[in-house]
Coordinates of N, CA and C in Angstrom, one line a residue:
Chain A
X335 N 0.8 -1.2 0.0 CA 0.0 0.0 0.0 C 0.9 1.2 0.0
X336 N 0.3 2.3 -0.6 CA 1.1 3.6 -0.6 C 0.5 4.5 0.4
X337 N 1.4 5.4 0.9 CA 0.9 6.4 1.8 C 1.7 7.7 1.6
X338 N 1.0 8.8 1.7 CA 1.5 10.1 1.6 C 1.3 10.9 2.9
X339 N 2.4 11.5 3.4 CA 2.3 12.3 4.6 C 2.7 13.7 4.4
X340 N 1.8 14.6 4.7 CA 2.1 16.1 4.6 C 1.9 16.6 6.0
X341 N 3.0 17.0 6.7 CA 3.0 17.3 8.1 C 2.7 18.7 8.4
X342 N 2.6 19.6 7.4 CA 2.3 21.0 7.7 C 0.8 21.3 7.3
X343 N -0.1 21.4 8.3 CA -1.5 21.7 8.0 C -1.6 23.1 7.4
X344 N -0.8 24.0 7.9 CA -0.9 25.4 7.3 C 0.5 26.1 7.3
X345 N 0.7 26.9 6.3 CA 1.9 27.7 6.2 C 1.5 29.1 5.8
X346 N 2.3 30.1 6.5 CA 2.1 31.5 6.2 C 3.4 32.1 5.7
X347 N 3.4 32.7 4.5 CA 4.6 33.2 3.9 C 4.4 34.6 3.4
X348 N 5.4 35.4 3.5 CA 5.3 36.8 2.9 C 5.5 36.7 1.4
X349 N 4.7 37.6 0.7 CA 4.8 37.7 -0.7 C 6.3 37.8 -1.2
X350 N 6.6 37.1 -2.3 CA 7.9 37.2 -2.9 C 9.0 36.3 -2.2
X351 N 8.6 35.7 -1.1 CA 9.5 34.8 -0.5 C 9.4 33.4 -1.1
X352 N 10.4 32.6 -1.0 CA 10.3 31.2 -1.4 C 9.7 30.3 -0.3
X353 N 9.0 29.3 -0.6 CA 8.3 28.4 0.4 C 8.5 27.0 0.0
X354 N 8.7 26.1 1.0 CA 8.9 24.7 0.8 C 7.8 24.0 1.5
X355 N 7.0 23.2 0.7 CA 6.0 22.3 1.3 C 6.4 20.9 1.4
X356 N 6.3 20.3 2.5 CA 6.9 19.0 2.8 C 6.0 17.9 2.3
X357 N 6.6 16.8 1.9 CA 5.9 15.6 1.5 C 6.8 14.4 1.7
X358 N 6.4 13.4 2.4 CA 7.1 12.2 2.5 C 6.1 11.1 2.1
X359 N 6.7 10.0 1.6 CA 5.8 8.9 1.1 C 6.4 7.6 1.5
X360 N 5.5 6.6 1.4 CA 5.9 5.2 1.7 C 5.3 4.3 0.6
X361 N 6.1 3.5 0.1 CA 5.6 2.5 -1.0 C 6.5 1.4 -1.1
X362 N 6.0 0.2 -1.5 CA 6.8 -0.9 -1.8 C 7.0 -1.1 -3.3
X363 N 6.5 -0.2 -4.1 CA 6.7 -0.2 -5.5 C 8.1 0.2 -5.9
X364 N 8.7 -0.4 -6.9 CA 10.0 0.0 -7.4 C 9.9 1.2 -8.2
X365 N 8.9 1.3 -9.0 CA 8.7 2.5 -9.8 C 7.4 3.2 -9.5
X366 N 7.4 4.5 -9.4 CA 6.2 5.2 -9.0 C 6.4 6.7 -9.5
X367 N 5.3 7.4 -9.5 CA 5.3 8.8 -9.8 C 4.8 9.6 -8.7
X368 N 5.3 10.8 -8.6 CA 4.9 11.8 -7.5 C 4.3 13.0 -8.2
X369 N 3.2 13.5 -7.7 CA 2.5 14.6 -8.3 C 2.2 15.7 -7.2
X370 N 2.2 16.9 -7.6 CA 1.7 18.0 -6.7 C 0.6 18.7 -7.4
X371 N -0.5 18.9 -6.7 CA -1.7 19.6 -7.1 C -2.0 20.8 -6.2
X372 N -2.6 21.8 -6.8 CA -3.0 23.0 -6.1 C -4.5 23.1 -6.2
X373 N -5.2 23.3 -5.0 CA -6.6 23.4 -5.0 C -7.0 24.8 -4.4
X374 N -7.4 25.7 -5.3 CA -7.9 27.0 -4.8 C -9.3 26.8 -4.2
X375 N -9.8 27.9 -3.6 CA -11.1 27.8 -2.9 C -12.2 27.4 -3.9
X376 N -12.0 27.6 -5.2 CA -13.1 27.2 -6.2 C -13.2 25.7 -6.2
X377 N -12.3 24.9 -5.8 CA -12.4 23.5 -5.7 C -11.6 22.7 -6.7
X378 N -11.3 23.3 -7.9 CA -10.6 22.5 -8.9 C -9.2 22.1 -8.5
X379 N -8.8 20.9 -8.8 CA -7.4 20.5 -8.5 C -6.6 20.8 -9.8
X380 N -5.5 21.6 -9.6 CA -4.7 22.0 -10.7 C -3.4 21.3 -10.6
X381 N -3.0 20.6 -11.7 CA -1.7 19.9 -11.7 C -0.6 20.9 -11.8
X382 N 0.5 20.7 -10.9 CA 1.6 21.6 -10.9 C 2.9 20.9 -11.5
X383 N 3.2 19.7 -11.0 CA 4.5 19.2 -11.3 C 4.5 17.7 -11.1
X384 N 5.4 17.0 -11.9 CA 5.5 15.5 -11.8 C 6.9 15.1 -11.7
X385 N 7.2 14.1 -10.9 CA 8.5 13.5 -10.7 C 8.4 12.0 -10.8
X386 N 9.1 11.4 -11.7 CA 9.2 9.9 -11.7 C 10.3 9.4 -10.8
X387 N 10.1 8.3 -10.2 CA 11.0 7.7 -9.2 C 12.4 7.4 -9.9
X388 N 12.4 7.2 -11.2 CA 13.6 6.9 -12.0 C 14.3 8.1 -12.5
X389 N 13.7 9.3 -12.3 CA 14.3 10.5 -12.8 C 15.4 10.9 -11.9
X390 N 16.6 11.1 -12.5 CA 17.8 11.5 -11.6 C 17.8 13.0 -11.3
X391 N 17.1 13.8 -12.2 CA 17.1 15.2 -12.0 C 15.8 15.6 -11.3
X392 N 15.9 16.6 -10.5 CA 14.6 17.2 -9.9 C 13.8 17.9 -11.0
X393 N 12.5 17.7 -10.9 CA 11.6 18.3 -11.9 C 11.4 19.8 -11.6
X394 N 11.3 20.6 -12.7 CA 11.0 22.0 -12.5 C 9.9 22.4 -13.5
X395 N 9.1 23.3 -13.1 CA 8.0 23.9 -14.0 C 7.8 25.3 -13.6
X396 N 8.5 26.2 -14.3 CA 8.4 27.6 -13.9 C 8.8 27.9 -12.5
X397 N 8.0 28.5 -11.7 CA 8.3 28.8 -10.3 C 8.3 27.6 -9.4
X398 N 7.8 26.5 -9.9 CA 7.7 25.3 -9.1 C 8.9 24.3 -9.3
X399 N 9.5 23.8 -8.3 CA 10.5 22.7 -8.4 C 10.2 21.7 -7.4
X400 N 10.6 20.5 -7.6 CA 10.4 19.4 -6.7 C 11.8 18.9 -6.2
X401 N 11.9 19.0 -4.9 CA 13.1 18.5 -4.3 C 13.0 17.1 -3.9
X402 N 13.4 16.2 -4.8 CA 13.2 14.7 -4.7 C 14.4 14.1 -4.1
X403 N 14.2 13.5 -2.9 CA 15.3 12.7 -2.2 C 14.8 11.3 -2.0
X404 N 15.1 10.4 -2.9 CA 14.6 9.1 -3.0 C 14.9 8.3 -1.7
X405 N 16.2 8.4 -1.3 CA 16.6 7.6 -0.1 C 15.8 8.0 1.1
X406 N 15.4 9.2 1.2 CA 14.7 9.7 2.4 C 13.2 9.7 2.1
X407 N 12.8 9.2 0.9 CA 11.4 9.2 0.5 C 10.7 10.5 0.8
X408 N 11.3 11.5 0.2 CA 10.6 12.8 0.3 C 10.6 13.5 -1.0
X409 N 9.5 14.3 -1.2 CA 9.3 15.0 -2.5 C 8.7 16.3 -2.2
X410 N 9.5 17.2 -1.7 CA 9.0 18.5 -1.3 C 8.9 19.5 -2.5
X411 N 7.8 20.3 -2.4 CA 7.5 21.3 -3.4 C 8.1 22.6 -3.0
X412 N 8.9 23.2 -3.9 CA 9.5 24.5 -3.6 C 8.8 25.5 -4.6
X413 N 8.2 26.6 -4.0 CA 7.7 27.6 -4.9 C 8.6 28.9 -4.7
X414 N 9.1 29.3 -5.7 CA 10.0 30.5 -5.6 C 9.2 31.8 -5.9
X415 N 9.6 32.9 -5.3 CA 9.0 34.2 -5.5 C 7.5 34.1 -5.4
X416 N 7.0 33.7 -4.2 CA 5.6 33.5 -4.0 C 4.7 34.7 -4.4
X417 N 3.5 34.4 -4.8 CA 2.6 35.5 -5.2 C 1.3 35.3 -4.4
X418 N 0.5 36.4 -4.4 CA -0.8 36.3 -3.6 C -1.7 35.2 -4.2
X419 N -1.6 35.0 -5.5 CA -2.4 33.9 -6.1 C -2.0 32.5 -5.8
X420 N -0.9 32.4 -5.1 CA -0.5 31.0 -4.7 C -1.2 30.5 -3.5
X421 N -2.0 31.4 -2.8 CA -2.7 31.0 -1.6 C -3.7 29.9 -2.0
X422 N -3.6 28.8 -1.4 CA -4.5 27.6 -1.8 C -4.1 26.4 -1.0
X423 N -4.8 25.3 -1.1 CA -4.4 24.0 -0.6 C -3.5 23.4 -1.6
X424 N -2.5 22.7 -1.1 CA -1.5 22.0 -1.9 C -1.5 20.5 -1.5
X425 N -1.6 19.6 -2.5 CA -1.7 18.2 -2.2 C -0.5 17.5 -3.0
X426 N 0.1 16.6 -2.2 CA 1.1 15.7 -2.8 C 0.4 14.4 -3.0
X427 N 0.7 13.7 -4.1 CA 0.1 12.5 -4.4 C 1.1 11.5 -5.1
X428 N 0.8 10.2 -5.1 CA 1.6 9.3 -5.8 C 0.8 8.2 -6.4
X429 N 1.4 7.6 -7.4 CA 0.8 6.5 -8.1 C 1.8 5.5 -8.6
X430 N 1.5 4.2 -8.6 CA 2.5 3.3 -9.3 C 2.6 3.6 -10.7
X431 N 3.8 3.3 -11.3 CA 4.0 3.5 -12.7 C 3.2 2.4 -13.5
X432 N 3.2 1.2 -13.0 CA 2.6 0.1 -13.7 C 1.1 0.0 -13.3
X433 N 0.3 -0.6 -14.2 CA -1.1 -0.8 -13.8 C -1.9 0.5 -13.8
X434 N -2.9 0.4 -13.1 CA -3.9 1.5 -13.0 C -3.2 2.7 -12.3
X435 N -3.6 3.9 -12.8 CA -3.1 5.1 -12.1 C -4.0 5.5 -11.0
X436 N -3.7 4.9 -9.8 CA -4.6 5.1 -8.7 C -3.8 6.1 -7.8
X437 N -4.2 7.4 -7.9 CA -3.6 8.4 -7.1 C -3.9 8.3 -5.6
X438 N -2.9 8.3 -4.8 CA -3.1 8.4 -3.3 C -2.6 9.8 -2.9
X439 N -3.5 10.5 -2.2 CA -3.2 11.8 -1.8 C -2.9 12.0 -0.3
X440 N -2.1 13.0 0.0 CA -1.9 13.4 1.4 C -3.0 14.3 1.9
X441 N -2.9 14.7 3.1 CA -3.9 15.5 3.8 C -3.9 16.9 3.2
X442 N -2.8 17.4 2.7 CA -2.8 18.7 2.1 C -2.2 19.7 3.1
X443 N -1.7 20.8 2.5 CA -1.1 22.0 3.3 C -1.8 23.2 2.8
X444 N -2.4 24.0 3.7 CA -3.0 25.2 3.3 C -1.9 26.3 3.3
X445 N -1.6 26.9 2.2 CA -0.6 28.0 2.1 C -1.3 29.3 2.0
X446 N -0.9 30.2 2.8 CA -1.4 31.6 2.8 C -0.3 32.5 2.5
X447 N -0.4 33.3 1.5 CA 0.6 34.3 1.1 C 0.2 35.7 1.6
X448 N 0.9 36.3 2.4 CA 0.6 37.6 3.0 C 1.3 38.7 2.2
X449 N 0.5 39.8 2.0 CA 1.1 40.9 1.2 C 2.1 41.7 2.0
Chain B
X1359 N -10.4 28.2 -18.4 CA -11.5 27.3 -18.6 C -11.0 25.8 -18.5
X1360 N -11.7 25.1 -17.6 CA -11.2 23.7 -17.4 C -11.7 22.8 -18.5
X1361 N -10.9 21.8 -18.8 CA -11.2 20.8 -19.9 C -12.1 19.8 -19.3
X1362 N -12.4 19.8 -18.0 CA -13.3 18.8 -17.4 C -14.4 19.6 -16.7
X1363 N -15.6 19.3 -17.1 CA -16.8 20.1 -16.7 C -17.7 19.2 -15.8
X1364 N -18.0 19.7 -14.6 CA -18.9 18.9 -13.8 C -20.2 19.7 -13.5
X1365 N -21.3 19.0 -13.5 CA -22.6 19.6 -13.2 C -23.4 18.7 -12.3
X1366 N -24.2 19.2 -11.4 CA -24.2 20.6 -11.0 C -23.0 21.0 -10.1
X1367 N -22.8 22.3 -9.8 CA -21.7 22.7 -8.9 C -22.1 22.4 -7.5
X1368 N -23.4 22.6 -7.2 CA -23.9 22.4 -5.8 C -25.1 21.5 -5.9
X1369 N -25.3 20.7 -5.0 CA -26.5 19.8 -4.9 C -26.9 19.6 -3.5
X1370 N -28.1 19.9 -3.2 CA -28.7 19.5 -1.8 C -29.8 18.5 -2.0
X1371 N -29.7 17.4 -1.3 CA -30.8 16.4 -1.5 C -31.1 15.7 -0.2
X1372 N -32.3 15.2 -0.2 CA -32.7 14.4 1.0 C -32.2 13.0 0.9
X1373 N -32.3 12.3 2.0 CA -31.8 11.0 2.0 C -32.5 10.0 1.1
X1374 N -33.7 10.3 0.8 CA -34.5 9.4 0.0 C -34.5 9.8 -1.5
X1375 N -33.9 10.9 -1.9 CA -33.9 11.3 -3.2 C -33.0 10.5 -4.1
X1376 N -33.2 10.6 -5.4 CA -32.3 10.1 -6.4 C -31.8 11.2 -7.3
X1377 N -30.5 11.3 -7.5 CA -29.9 12.4 -8.3 C -28.7 11.8 -9.0
X1378 N -28.2 12.6 -10.0 CA -27.0 12.1 -10.7 C -26.1 13.3 -10.9
X1379 N -24.8 13.0 -10.8 CA -23.7 14.0 -11.0 C -23.2 13.6 -12.4
X1380 N -22.9 14.7 -13.2 CA -22.4 14.5 -14.5 C -21.0 15.1 -14.7
X1381 N -20.2 14.4 -15.5 CA -18.8 14.9 -15.8 C -18.6 14.7 -17.3
X1382 N -18.0 15.7 -17.9 CA -17.7 15.7 -19.3 C -16.3 16.2 -19.5
X1383 N -15.5 15.5 -20.3 CA -14.1 16.0 -20.5 C -13.9 16.2 -22.0
X1384 N -13.2 17.3 -22.3 CA -13.0 17.7 -23.7 C -11.5 17.6 -24.1
X1385 N -10.8 16.7 -23.5 CA -9.4 16.6 -23.6 C -8.9 15.4 -24.4
X1386 N -9.9 14.6 -24.9 CA -9.5 13.5 -25.7 C -9.0 12.3 -24.9
X1387 N -9.2 12.3 -23.6 CA -8.7 11.3 -22.7 C -9.6 10.1 -22.8
X1388 N -9.0 9.0 -22.3 CA -9.7 7.7 -22.3 C -9.9 7.1 -20.9
X1389 N -9.4 7.7 -19.9 CA -9.6 7.2 -18.5 C -10.3 8.3 -17.7
X1390 N -11.3 7.9 -16.9 CA -12.0 8.8 -16.1 C -12.1 8.3 -14.7
X1391 N -12.3 9.2 -13.7 CA -12.2 8.9 -12.3 C -13.2 9.7 -11.5
X1392 N -13.7 9.0 -10.5 CA -14.5 9.8 -9.4 C -13.7 9.7 -8.1
X1393 N -13.6 10.9 -7.5 CA -13.0 11.0 -6.2 C -14.0 11.6 -5.2
X1394 N -13.9 11.3 -3.9 CA -14.6 12.0 -2.8 C -13.7 12.7 -2.0
X1395 N -14.0 14.0 -1.7 CA -13.2 14.8 -0.8 C -14.0 15.3 0.4
X1396 N -13.8 14.6 1.5 CA -14.5 15.0 2.7 C -13.6 16.0 3.5
X1397 N -14.3 16.7 4.4 CA -13.6 17.7 5.3 C -12.5 16.9 6.1
X1398 N -11.3 17.4 6.1 CA -10.3 16.9 7.0 C -9.8 15.5 6.6
X1399 N -10.1 15.1 5.4 CA -9.7 13.7 4.9 C -9.0 13.9 3.6
X1400 N -8.1 13.0 3.3 CA -7.5 13.1 1.9 C -8.5 12.7 0.9
X1401 N -8.2 13.1 -0.4 CA -9.1 12.6 -1.4 C -9.1 11.1 -1.5
X1402 N -10.3 10.6 -1.7 CA -10.4 9.1 -1.8 C -10.9 8.8 -3.2
X1403 N -10.1 7.9 -3.8 CA -10.5 7.4 -5.2 C -11.7 6.5 -5.0
X1404 N -12.8 6.7 -5.8 CA -14.0 5.9 -5.8 C -14.0 4.9 -6.9
X1405 N -14.0 5.4 -8.1 CA -14.1 4.5 -9.3 C -13.1 5.0 -10.4
X1406 N -12.7 4.0 -11.2 CA -11.9 4.2 -12.4 C -12.5 3.6 -13.6
X1407 N -12.5 4.3 -14.7 CA -12.9 3.8 -16.0 C -11.8 4.0 -17.0
X1408 N -11.6 3.0 -17.8 CA -10.6 3.0 -18.9 C -11.3 2.6 -20.2
X1409 N -11.4 3.4 -21.2 CA -12.1 3.1 -22.4 C -13.5 2.5 -22.1
X1410 N -14.2 3.2 -21.3 CA -15.6 3.0 -20.9 C -15.8 1.7 -20.0
X1411 N -14.7 1.0 -19.7 CA -14.8 -0.2 -18.8 C -14.4 0.2 -17.4
X1412 N -15.2 -0.2 -16.4 CA -14.8 0.0 -15.1 C -13.6 -0.9 -14.7
X1413 N -12.6 -0.3 -14.2 CA -11.4 -1.1 -13.8 C -11.1 -1.0 -12.3
X1414 N -11.8 -0.2 -11.6 CA -11.6 0.0 -10.2 C -12.9 0.4 -9.5
X1415 N -13.2 -0.3 -8.4 CA -14.3 0.1 -7.5 C -13.6 0.0 -6.1
X1416 N -13.4 1.1 -5.5 CA -12.6 1.1 -4.2 C -13.5 0.9 -3.0
X1417 N -14.2 -0.2 -3.1 CA -15.1 -0.6 -2.0 C -16.1 0.5 -1.7
X1418 N -16.7 1.0 -2.7 CA -17.7 2.1 -2.6 C -19.1 1.5 -2.3
X1419 N -19.9 2.0 -1.4 CA -21.2 1.5 -1.1 C -22.1 1.5 -2.4
X1420 N -23.0 0.6 -2.5 CA -23.8 0.5 -3.7 C -24.8 1.6 -3.9
X1421 N -25.0 2.5 -2.9 CA -25.8 3.6 -3.1 C -25.2 4.6 -4.1
X1422 N -23.9 4.4 -4.4 CA -23.2 5.2 -5.5 C -23.1 4.3 -6.7
X1423 N -23.6 4.7 -7.8 CA -23.6 3.8 -9.0 C -23.0 4.6 -10.2
X1424 N -21.8 4.3 -10.6 CA -21.2 5.0 -11.8 C -21.7 4.5 -13.1
X1425 N -21.6 5.4 -14.1 CA -22.0 5.0 -15.5 C -21.0 5.8 -16.4
X1426 N -20.5 5.1 -17.4 CA -19.6 5.7 -18.4 C -20.0 5.3 -19.8
X1427 N -20.9 6.0 -20.4 CA -21.4 5.7 -21.7 C -20.4 5.8 -22.8
X1428 N -19.5 6.7 -22.6 CA -18.4 6.8 -23.6 C -17.2 7.5 -22.9
X1429 N -16.1 7.6 -23.6 CA -14.8 8.1 -23.0 C -14.9 9.5 -22.6
X1430 N -15.9 10.3 -23.0 CA -16.0 11.7 -22.7 C -17.0 12.0 -21.5
X1431 N -17.8 11.0 -21.2 CA -18.8 11.3 -20.2 C -18.8 10.3 -19.1
X1432 N -19.0 10.8 -17.9 CA -19.0 9.9 -16.7 C -20.1 10.5 -15.8
X1433 N -20.9 9.5 -15.3 CA -22.0 9.9 -14.3 C -21.8 9.2 -13.0
X1434 N -22.4 9.8 -12.0 CA -22.4 9.1 -10.7 C -23.9 9.3 -10.2
X1435 N -24.6 8.1 -10.2 CA -26.0 8.1 -9.8 C -26.0 7.9 -8.3
X1436 N -26.9 8.7 -7.6 CA -26.9 8.7 -6.2 C -28.4 8.3 -5.7
X1437 N -28.5 7.4 -4.7 CA -29.8 7.1 -4.2 C -29.6 6.6 -2.7
X1438 N -30.6 7.1 -2.0 CA -30.7 6.8 -0.5 C -29.3 7.0 0.2
X1439 N -28.8 8.3 0.0 CA -27.5 8.6 0.6 C -27.7 8.9 2.1
X1440 N -26.5 8.9 2.8 CA -26.4 9.1 4.2 C -25.8 10.5 4.4
X1441 N -26.0 11.1 5.6 CA -25.4 12.4 5.9 C -23.9 12.4 5.7
X1442 N -23.2 11.3 6.0 CA -21.8 11.2 5.9 C -21.3 11.2 4.4
X1443 N -22.2 11.2 3.5 CA -21.9 11.2 2.1 C -21.7 12.7 1.6
X1444 N -22.1 13.6 2.5 CA -21.9 15.0 2.2 C -20.4 15.3 2.0
X1445 N -20.0 15.8 0.8 CA -18.6 16.0 0.4 C -18.5 16.7 -0.9
X1446 N -17.3 17.0 -1.3 CA -17.0 17.5 -2.6 C -16.7 16.3 -3.5
X1447 N -17.4 16.1 -4.6 CA -17.1 15.0 -5.5 C -16.4 15.5 -6.7
X1448 N -15.2 15.0 -7.0 CA -14.4 15.4 -8.0 C -14.3 14.4 -9.1
X1449 N -14.4 14.8 -10.3 CA -14.2 14.0 -11.5 C -12.8 14.3 -12.1
X1450 N -12.1 13.4 -12.7 CA -10.9 13.6 -13.3 C -10.7 12.7 -14.5
X1451 N -9.8 13.1 -15.4 CA -9.6 12.3 -16.6 C -8.1 12.3 -16.9
X1452 N -7.6 11.3 -17.6 CA -6.2 11.2 -18.0 C -6.2 10.5 -19.3
X1453 N -5.0 10.4 -19.9 CA -4.8 9.9 -21.2 C -5.4 8.5 -21.3
X1454 N -4.9 7.6 -20.5 CA -5.4 6.2 -20.5 C -4.6 5.5 -19.4
X1455 N -5.1 4.4 -18.9 CA -4.3 3.7 -18.0 C -3.1 3.1 -18.6
X1456 N -2.0 3.0 -17.9 CA -0.8 2.5 -18.5 C 0.1 3.7 -18.9
X1457 N -0.4 4.9 -18.9 CA 0.4 6.1 -19.2 C 0.4 6.9 -17.9
X1458 N 0.9 6.3 -16.8 CA 0.7 6.9 -15.5 C 1.6 8.1 -15.2
X1459 N 2.5 8.4 -16.2 CA 3.3 9.6 -16.0 C 2.4 10.9 -16.4
X1460 N 1.3 10.7 -17.1 CA 0.5 11.8 -17.5 C -0.4 12.2 -16.3
X1461 N -0.5 13.4 -16.0 CA -1.3 13.8 -14.9 C -2.8 13.7 -15.1
X1462 N -3.6 13.5 -14.1 CA -5.0 13.6 -14.2 C -5.4 15.0 -14.2
X1463 N -6.5 15.3 -14.9 CA -7.0 16.7 -15.0 C -8.4 16.6 -14.3
X1464 N -8.6 17.6 -13.4 CA -9.8 17.6 -12.6 C -10.8 18.6 -13.0
X1465 N -12.0 18.3 -12.7 CA -13.1 19.3 -12.8 C -13.2 20.2 -11.5
X1466 N -14.1 21.1 -11.4 CA -14.3 21.9 -10.3 C -15.0 21.2 -9.1
X1467 N -15.6 20.1 -9.4 CA -16.3 19.3 -8.4 C -17.8 19.7 -8.2
X1468 N -18.5 18.8 -7.6 CA -19.9 19.0 -7.2 C -19.9 18.9 -5.7
X1469 N -20.4 20.0 -5.0 CA -20.5 20.0 -3.6 C -21.8 19.5 -3.2
X1470 N -21.8 18.3 -2.6 CA -23.1 17.6 -2.2 C -23.4 17.7 -0.8
X1471 N -24.6 18.1 -0.5 CA -25.1 18.2 0.9 C -26.3 17.3 1.1
X1472 N -26.2 16.4 2.0 CA -27.3 15.5 2.3 C -28.1 15.9 3.6
X1473 N -29.4 16.2 3.4 CA -30.1 16.7 4.6 C -30.7 15.5 5.4

């Protein structure tokens, strides 16, 4: 079974600062994928970034980067130069590479960007 | 504008009512999913469809009945629900099972309240 743990229920950050959202995972699968999603108050889950367990380089997408440490089973999301529009819930999720894409989500972190 | 559209956005129903949630995706995907998001709980996968065939039922009570007439449409039929079924129901789609590196795309969800 897979499990995602996000230990930060809430984070408060000043605008333009960088922020790191923590995510640790547990799985017995050899190959797996890690995803981060953003959920604004409107409810939609917005895909941000993907990291495959076999990728040697950390994934980056614009202001988002994923700090992947396989040995420590962590996949932290780093948002650089935070903006007011970044205020939302952030979810870490994982899925096996083989078979059905069954995403397992963490509890989420509520990020608030202060002006 | 999201490529996955869910209707209605809000639904209030009594425990004896029958209603249906609708999801439509315009992304050319072949896999579709239903998730339940309750307060203070991680998203829970309910059902998975791949090319109109159900491939996953995550021990969902029979009062929830999914239907996938084609790869673009997904329904969730509801009958004799319980108060604990009040939640945000999210629909998602992805390329197809077996392409697990591709992210799932979510709709805005239907917020369901059971009286």
